[in-house]
Short mmCIF file of C-alpha atoms in Angstrom, two decimals:
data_model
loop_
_atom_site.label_atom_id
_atom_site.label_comp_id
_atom_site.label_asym_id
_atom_site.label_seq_id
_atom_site.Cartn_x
_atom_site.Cartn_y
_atom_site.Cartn_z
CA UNK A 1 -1.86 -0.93 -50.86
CA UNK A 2 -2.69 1.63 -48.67
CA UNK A 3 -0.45 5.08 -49.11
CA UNK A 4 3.00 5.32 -46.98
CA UNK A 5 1.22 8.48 -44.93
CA UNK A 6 -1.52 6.34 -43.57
CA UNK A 7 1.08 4.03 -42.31
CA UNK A 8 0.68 5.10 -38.44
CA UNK A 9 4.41 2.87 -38.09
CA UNK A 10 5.51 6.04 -40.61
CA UNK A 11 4.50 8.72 -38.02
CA UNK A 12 5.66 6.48 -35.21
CA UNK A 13 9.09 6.22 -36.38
CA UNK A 14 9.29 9.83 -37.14
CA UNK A 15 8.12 10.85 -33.90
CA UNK A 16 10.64 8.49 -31.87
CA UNK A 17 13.40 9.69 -34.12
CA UNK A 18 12.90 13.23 -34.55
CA UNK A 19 16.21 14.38 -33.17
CA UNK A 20 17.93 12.75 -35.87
CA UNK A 21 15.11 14.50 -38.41
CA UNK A 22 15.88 18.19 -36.58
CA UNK A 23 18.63 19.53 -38.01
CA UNK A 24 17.85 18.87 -41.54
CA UNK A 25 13.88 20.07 -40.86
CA UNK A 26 15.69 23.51 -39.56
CA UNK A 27 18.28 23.51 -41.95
CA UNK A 28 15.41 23.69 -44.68
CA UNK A 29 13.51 26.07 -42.86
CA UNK A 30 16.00 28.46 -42.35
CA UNK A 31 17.58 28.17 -46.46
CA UNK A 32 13.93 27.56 -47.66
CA UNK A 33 13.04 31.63 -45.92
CA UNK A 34 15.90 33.07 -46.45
CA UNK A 35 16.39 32.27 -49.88
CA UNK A 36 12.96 32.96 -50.66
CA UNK A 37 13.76 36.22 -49.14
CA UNK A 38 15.86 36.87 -51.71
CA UNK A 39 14.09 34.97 -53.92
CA UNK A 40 11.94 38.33 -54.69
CA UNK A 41 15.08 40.45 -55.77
CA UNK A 42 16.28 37.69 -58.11
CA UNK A 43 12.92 37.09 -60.27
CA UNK A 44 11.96 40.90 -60.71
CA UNK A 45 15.93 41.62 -61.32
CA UNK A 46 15.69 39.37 -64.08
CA UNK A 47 18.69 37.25 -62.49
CA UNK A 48 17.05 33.77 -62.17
CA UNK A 49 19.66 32.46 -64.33
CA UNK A 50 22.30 33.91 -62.15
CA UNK A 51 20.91 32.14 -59.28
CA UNK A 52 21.47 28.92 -61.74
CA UNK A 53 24.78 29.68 -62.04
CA UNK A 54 25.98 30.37 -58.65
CA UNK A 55 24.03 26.74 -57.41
CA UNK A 56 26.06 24.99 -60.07
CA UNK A 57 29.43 27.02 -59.27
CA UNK A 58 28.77 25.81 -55.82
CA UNK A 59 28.45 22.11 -56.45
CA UNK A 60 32.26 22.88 -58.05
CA UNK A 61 33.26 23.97 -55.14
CA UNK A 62 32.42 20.70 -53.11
CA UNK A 63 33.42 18.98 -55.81
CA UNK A 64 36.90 20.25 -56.12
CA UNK A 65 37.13 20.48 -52.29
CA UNK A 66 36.70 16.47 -51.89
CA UNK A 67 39.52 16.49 -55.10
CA UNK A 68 41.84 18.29 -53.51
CA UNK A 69 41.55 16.52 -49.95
CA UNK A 70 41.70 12.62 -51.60
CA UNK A 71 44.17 13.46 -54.25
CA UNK A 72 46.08 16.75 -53.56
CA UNK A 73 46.15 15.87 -49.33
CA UNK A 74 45.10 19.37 -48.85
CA UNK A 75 42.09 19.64 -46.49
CA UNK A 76 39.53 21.54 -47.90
CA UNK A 77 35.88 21.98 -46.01
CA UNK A 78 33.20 21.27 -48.72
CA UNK A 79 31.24 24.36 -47.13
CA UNK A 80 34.27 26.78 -47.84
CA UNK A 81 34.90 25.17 -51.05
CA UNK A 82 31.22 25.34 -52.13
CA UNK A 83 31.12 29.32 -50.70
CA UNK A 84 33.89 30.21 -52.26
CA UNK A 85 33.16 29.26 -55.78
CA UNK A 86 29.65 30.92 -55.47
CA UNK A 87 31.27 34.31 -54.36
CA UNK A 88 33.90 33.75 -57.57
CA UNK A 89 30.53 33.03 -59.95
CA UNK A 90 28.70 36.54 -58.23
CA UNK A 91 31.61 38.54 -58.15
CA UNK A 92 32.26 37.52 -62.14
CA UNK A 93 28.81 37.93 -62.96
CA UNK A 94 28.76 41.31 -61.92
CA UNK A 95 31.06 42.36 -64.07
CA UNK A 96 30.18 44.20 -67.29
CA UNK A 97 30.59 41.66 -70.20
CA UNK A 98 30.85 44.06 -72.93
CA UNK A 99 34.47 44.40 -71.90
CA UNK A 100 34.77 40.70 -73.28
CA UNK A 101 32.22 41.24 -76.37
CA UNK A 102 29.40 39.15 -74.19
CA UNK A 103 25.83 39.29 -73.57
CA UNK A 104 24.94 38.72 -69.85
CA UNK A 105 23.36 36.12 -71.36
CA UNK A 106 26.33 33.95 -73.25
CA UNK A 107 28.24 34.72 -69.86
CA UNK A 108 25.71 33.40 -67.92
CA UNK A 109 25.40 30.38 -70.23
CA UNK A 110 29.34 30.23 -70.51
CA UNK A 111 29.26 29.99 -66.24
CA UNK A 112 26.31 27.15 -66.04
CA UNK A 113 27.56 25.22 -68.49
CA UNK A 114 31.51 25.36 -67.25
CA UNK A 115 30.77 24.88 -63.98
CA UNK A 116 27.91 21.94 -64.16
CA UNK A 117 30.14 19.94 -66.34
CA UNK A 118 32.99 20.32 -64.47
CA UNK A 119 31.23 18.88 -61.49
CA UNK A 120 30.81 16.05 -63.18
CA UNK A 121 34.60 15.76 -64.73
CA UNK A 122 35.71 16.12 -61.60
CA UNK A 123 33.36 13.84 -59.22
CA UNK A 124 34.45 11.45 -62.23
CA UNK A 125 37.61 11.15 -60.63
CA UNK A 126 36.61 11.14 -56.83
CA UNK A 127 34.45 7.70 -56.70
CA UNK A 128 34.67 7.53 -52.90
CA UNK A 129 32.45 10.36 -52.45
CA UNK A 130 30.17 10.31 -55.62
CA UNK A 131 26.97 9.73 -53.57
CA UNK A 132 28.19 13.33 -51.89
CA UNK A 133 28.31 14.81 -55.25
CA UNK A 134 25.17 13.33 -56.25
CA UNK A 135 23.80 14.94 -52.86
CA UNK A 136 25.26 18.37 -54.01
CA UNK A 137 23.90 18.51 -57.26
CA UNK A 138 20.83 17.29 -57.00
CA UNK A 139 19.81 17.15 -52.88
CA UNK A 140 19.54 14.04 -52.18
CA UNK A 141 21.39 14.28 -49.08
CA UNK A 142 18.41 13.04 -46.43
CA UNK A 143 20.53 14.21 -43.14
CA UNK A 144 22.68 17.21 -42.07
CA UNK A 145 25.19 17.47 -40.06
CA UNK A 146 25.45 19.85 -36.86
CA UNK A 147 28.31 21.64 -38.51
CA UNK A 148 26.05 22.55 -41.67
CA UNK A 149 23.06 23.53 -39.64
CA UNK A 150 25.21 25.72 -37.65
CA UNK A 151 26.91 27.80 -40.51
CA UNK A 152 23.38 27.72 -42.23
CA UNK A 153 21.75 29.19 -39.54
CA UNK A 154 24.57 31.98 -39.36
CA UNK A 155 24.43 33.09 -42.96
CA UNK A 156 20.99 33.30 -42.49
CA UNK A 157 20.89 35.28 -39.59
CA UNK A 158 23.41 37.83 -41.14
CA UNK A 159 21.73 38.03 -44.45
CA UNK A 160 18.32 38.63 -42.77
CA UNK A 161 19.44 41.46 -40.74
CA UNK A 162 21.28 43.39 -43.12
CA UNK A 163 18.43 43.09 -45.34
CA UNK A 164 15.89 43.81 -43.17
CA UNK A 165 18.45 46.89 -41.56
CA UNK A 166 19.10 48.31 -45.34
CA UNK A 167 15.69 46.67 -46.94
CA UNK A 168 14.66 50.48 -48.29
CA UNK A 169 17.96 51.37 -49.36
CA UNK A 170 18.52 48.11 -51.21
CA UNK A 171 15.12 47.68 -52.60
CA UNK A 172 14.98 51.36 -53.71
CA UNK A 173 18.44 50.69 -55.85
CA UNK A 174 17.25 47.38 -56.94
CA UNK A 175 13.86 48.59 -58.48
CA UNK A 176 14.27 52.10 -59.05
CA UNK A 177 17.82 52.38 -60.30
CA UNK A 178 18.11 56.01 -61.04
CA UNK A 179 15.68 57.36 -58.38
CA UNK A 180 18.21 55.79 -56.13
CA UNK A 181 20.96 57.44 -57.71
CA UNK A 182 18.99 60.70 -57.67
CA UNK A 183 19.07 60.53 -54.23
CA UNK A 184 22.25 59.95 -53.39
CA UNK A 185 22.31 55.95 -52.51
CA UNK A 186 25.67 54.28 -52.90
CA UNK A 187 23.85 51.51 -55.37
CA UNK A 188 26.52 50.03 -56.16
CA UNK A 189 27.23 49.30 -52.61
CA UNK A 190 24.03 47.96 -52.16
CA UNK A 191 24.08 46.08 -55.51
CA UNK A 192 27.09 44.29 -54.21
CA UNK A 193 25.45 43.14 -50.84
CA UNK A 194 22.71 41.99 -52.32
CA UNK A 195 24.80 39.58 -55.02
CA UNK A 196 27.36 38.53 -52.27
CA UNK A 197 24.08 37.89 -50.07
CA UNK A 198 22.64 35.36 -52.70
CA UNK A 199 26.39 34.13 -53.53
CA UNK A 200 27.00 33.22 -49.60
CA UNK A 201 23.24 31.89 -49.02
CA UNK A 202 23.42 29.90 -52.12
CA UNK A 203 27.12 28.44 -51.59
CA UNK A 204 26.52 26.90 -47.86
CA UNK A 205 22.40 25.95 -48.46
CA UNK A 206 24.08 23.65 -51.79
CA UNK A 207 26.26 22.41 -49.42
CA UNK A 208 23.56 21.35 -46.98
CA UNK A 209 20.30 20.93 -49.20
CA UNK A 210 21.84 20.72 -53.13
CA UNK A 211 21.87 23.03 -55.71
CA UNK A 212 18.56 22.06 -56.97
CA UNK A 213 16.23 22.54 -54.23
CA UNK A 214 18.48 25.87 -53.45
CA UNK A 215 17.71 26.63 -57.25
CA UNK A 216 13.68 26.48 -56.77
CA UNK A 217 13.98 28.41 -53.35
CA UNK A 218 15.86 31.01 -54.89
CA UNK A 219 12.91 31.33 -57.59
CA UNK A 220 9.84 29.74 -57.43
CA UNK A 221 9.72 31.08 -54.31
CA UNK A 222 9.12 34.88 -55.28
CA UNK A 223 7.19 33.53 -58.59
CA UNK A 224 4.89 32.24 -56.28
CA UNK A 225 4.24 35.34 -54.57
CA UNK A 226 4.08 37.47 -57.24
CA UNK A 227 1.57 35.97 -58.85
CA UNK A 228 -1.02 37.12 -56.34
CA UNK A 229 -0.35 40.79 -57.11
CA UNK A 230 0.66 42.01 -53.44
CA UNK A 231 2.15 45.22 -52.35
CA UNK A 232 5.77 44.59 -52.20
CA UNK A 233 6.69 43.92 -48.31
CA UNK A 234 3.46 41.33 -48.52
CA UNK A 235 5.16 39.94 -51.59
CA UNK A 236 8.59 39.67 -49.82
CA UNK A 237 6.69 37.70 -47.02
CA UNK A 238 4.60 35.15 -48.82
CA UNK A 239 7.72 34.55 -50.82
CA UNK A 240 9.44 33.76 -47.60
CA UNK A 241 7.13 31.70 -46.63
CA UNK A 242 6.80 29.95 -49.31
CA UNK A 243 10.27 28.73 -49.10
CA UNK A 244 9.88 27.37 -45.72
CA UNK A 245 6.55 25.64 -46.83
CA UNK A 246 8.94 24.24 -49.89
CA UNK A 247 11.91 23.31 -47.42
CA UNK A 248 10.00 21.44 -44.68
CA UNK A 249 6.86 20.47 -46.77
CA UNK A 250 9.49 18.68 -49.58
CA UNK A 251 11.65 16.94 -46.55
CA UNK A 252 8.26 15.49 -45.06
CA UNK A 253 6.88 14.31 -48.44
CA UNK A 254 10.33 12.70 -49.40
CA UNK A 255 9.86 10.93 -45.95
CA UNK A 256 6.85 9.59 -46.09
CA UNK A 257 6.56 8.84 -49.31
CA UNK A 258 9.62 7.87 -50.01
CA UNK A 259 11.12 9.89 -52.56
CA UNK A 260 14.68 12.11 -52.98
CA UNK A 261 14.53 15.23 -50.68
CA UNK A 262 15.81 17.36 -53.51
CA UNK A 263 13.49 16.21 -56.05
CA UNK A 264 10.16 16.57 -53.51
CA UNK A 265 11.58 19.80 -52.32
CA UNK A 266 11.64 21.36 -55.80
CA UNK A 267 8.10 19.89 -56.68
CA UNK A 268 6.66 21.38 -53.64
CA UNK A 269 7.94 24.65 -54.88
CA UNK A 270 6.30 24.16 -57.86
CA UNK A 271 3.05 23.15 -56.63
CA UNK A 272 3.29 26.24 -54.88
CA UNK A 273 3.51 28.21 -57.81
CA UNK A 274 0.46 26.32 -59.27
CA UNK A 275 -1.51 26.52 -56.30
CA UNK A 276 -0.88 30.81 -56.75
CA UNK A 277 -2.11 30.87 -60.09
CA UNK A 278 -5.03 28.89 -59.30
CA UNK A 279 -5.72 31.50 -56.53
CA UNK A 280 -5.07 34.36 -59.04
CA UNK A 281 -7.41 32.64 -61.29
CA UNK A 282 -10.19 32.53 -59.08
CA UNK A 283 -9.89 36.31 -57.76
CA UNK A 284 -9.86 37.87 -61.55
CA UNK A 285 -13.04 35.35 -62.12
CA UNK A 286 -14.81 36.74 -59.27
CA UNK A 287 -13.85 40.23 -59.98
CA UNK A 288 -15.28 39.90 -63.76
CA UNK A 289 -18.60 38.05 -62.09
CA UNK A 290 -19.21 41.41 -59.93
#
């Protein structure tokens, strides 16, 4: 049986009915850069767990938005409901957790765990939309909606030019913590754009893609990248483009192969990640061979 990509019917009917493939192909390009973007801050911060967190908080959010609309019959937009949970899940991780005799770690745990389980518990008890939840948690939504392209492509373009407006103030406090303070930087300004940044990209991107594609482009992104030792503004834009690779390359392997957009989305990532440390691999052999 020959494979689903030599099909020419498979490229045939993609071609005739690419305006109903557009908006999620730009929907993944847009979260797939932007949150590899980011992706670079949250790997060398240490905070890929945070970006766990947040995805998770934001499948609540839809979750408990759908509850409140079929049993409550109060009209919630998954997008807000998914946005605002992430923002809740930043704000509290950015709190210090010694007050409450924590570890960043156990609260980090404590906010994963809480709010993945009670997605489930809670898309227990809204049956009519469980394939949505399913979607939410682990993208395999295959189309989106005009509405979520739209506020995708807003949060992006906000995110993107505040970081690229305040990129040396907010790398400088992100990497060099006292230097920055030194100097005068409001960091904890800065520290706050940057986690309401990831909280906003992550909450409407779940919405659209899932929370576990938004998950990999949040991280393997910028592991990707940094595996090939670059200066830092080379490693902010392979990482960026290796979300879009992992956004629009996943979508077209779950299409023509026919597999879950979430699942082929994350693998892609992945690959990526393999791919760099097969490249890395070969440049320290041929450096020893000289």
């Amino acid at each position: 049986m020959e494979p689903a990509l030599a099909d020419p019917s498979k490229w045939q009917q993609f071609l005739e009915g690419f305006e109903l493939f557009r908006d999620p192909l730009l929907c993944a390009l847009l979260a797939g850069g932007v949150l590899g973007f980011l992706s670079v801050y949250v790997v060398l911060r240490r905070m890929v767990f945070v970006s766990a967190a947040v995805a998770q908080s934001a499948g609540l959010g839809v979750a408990l938005a759908f509850y409140m609309g079929i049993h409550l019959g109060f009209a919630v937009e998954p997008v807000i409901g998914a946005t605002a949970l992430a923002l809740l899940a930043t704000l509290l991780l950015m709190m210090d957790p010694s007050r409450l005799r924590l570890t960043r770690e156990s609260l980090l745990g404590l906010a994963y765990a809480l709010s993945g389980g009670a997605a489930v518990l809670v898309g227990d008890r809204i049956a009519q939309e469980s394939h949505d939840i399913q979607g939410i948690l682990f993208g395999t939504a295959v189309l989106v909606t005009p509405e979520q392209l739209r506020t995708v492509a807003i949060a992006s373009i906000l995110v993107m030019a505040i970081h690229l407006w305040w990129y040396r103030g907010i790398t400088f406090a992100s990497f060099d913590r006292i230097g920055a303070l030194v100097q005068g930087l409001p960091v904890r300004l800065l520290d706050g754009v940057l986690m309401v940044s990831i909280g906003v990209m992550v909450g409407v991107c779940a919405r659209a893609l899932g929370a576990l594609p938004v998950f990999a482009f949040s991280t393997l992104s910028a592991i990707a990248a940094l595996m090939l030792d670059l200066r830092l503004p080379w490693t902010f834009f392979v990482a960026t483009l290796a979300g879009v690779i992992s956004g629009v390359g996943g979508y077209m392997f779950a299409y023509f192969f026919d597999f879950p957009v979430g699942g082929s989305q994350t693998v892609v990532a992945a690959m990526l990640v393999a791919l760099a440390m097969g490249v890395r691999a070969i440049l320290q052999w041929m450096q020893r061979a000289r």
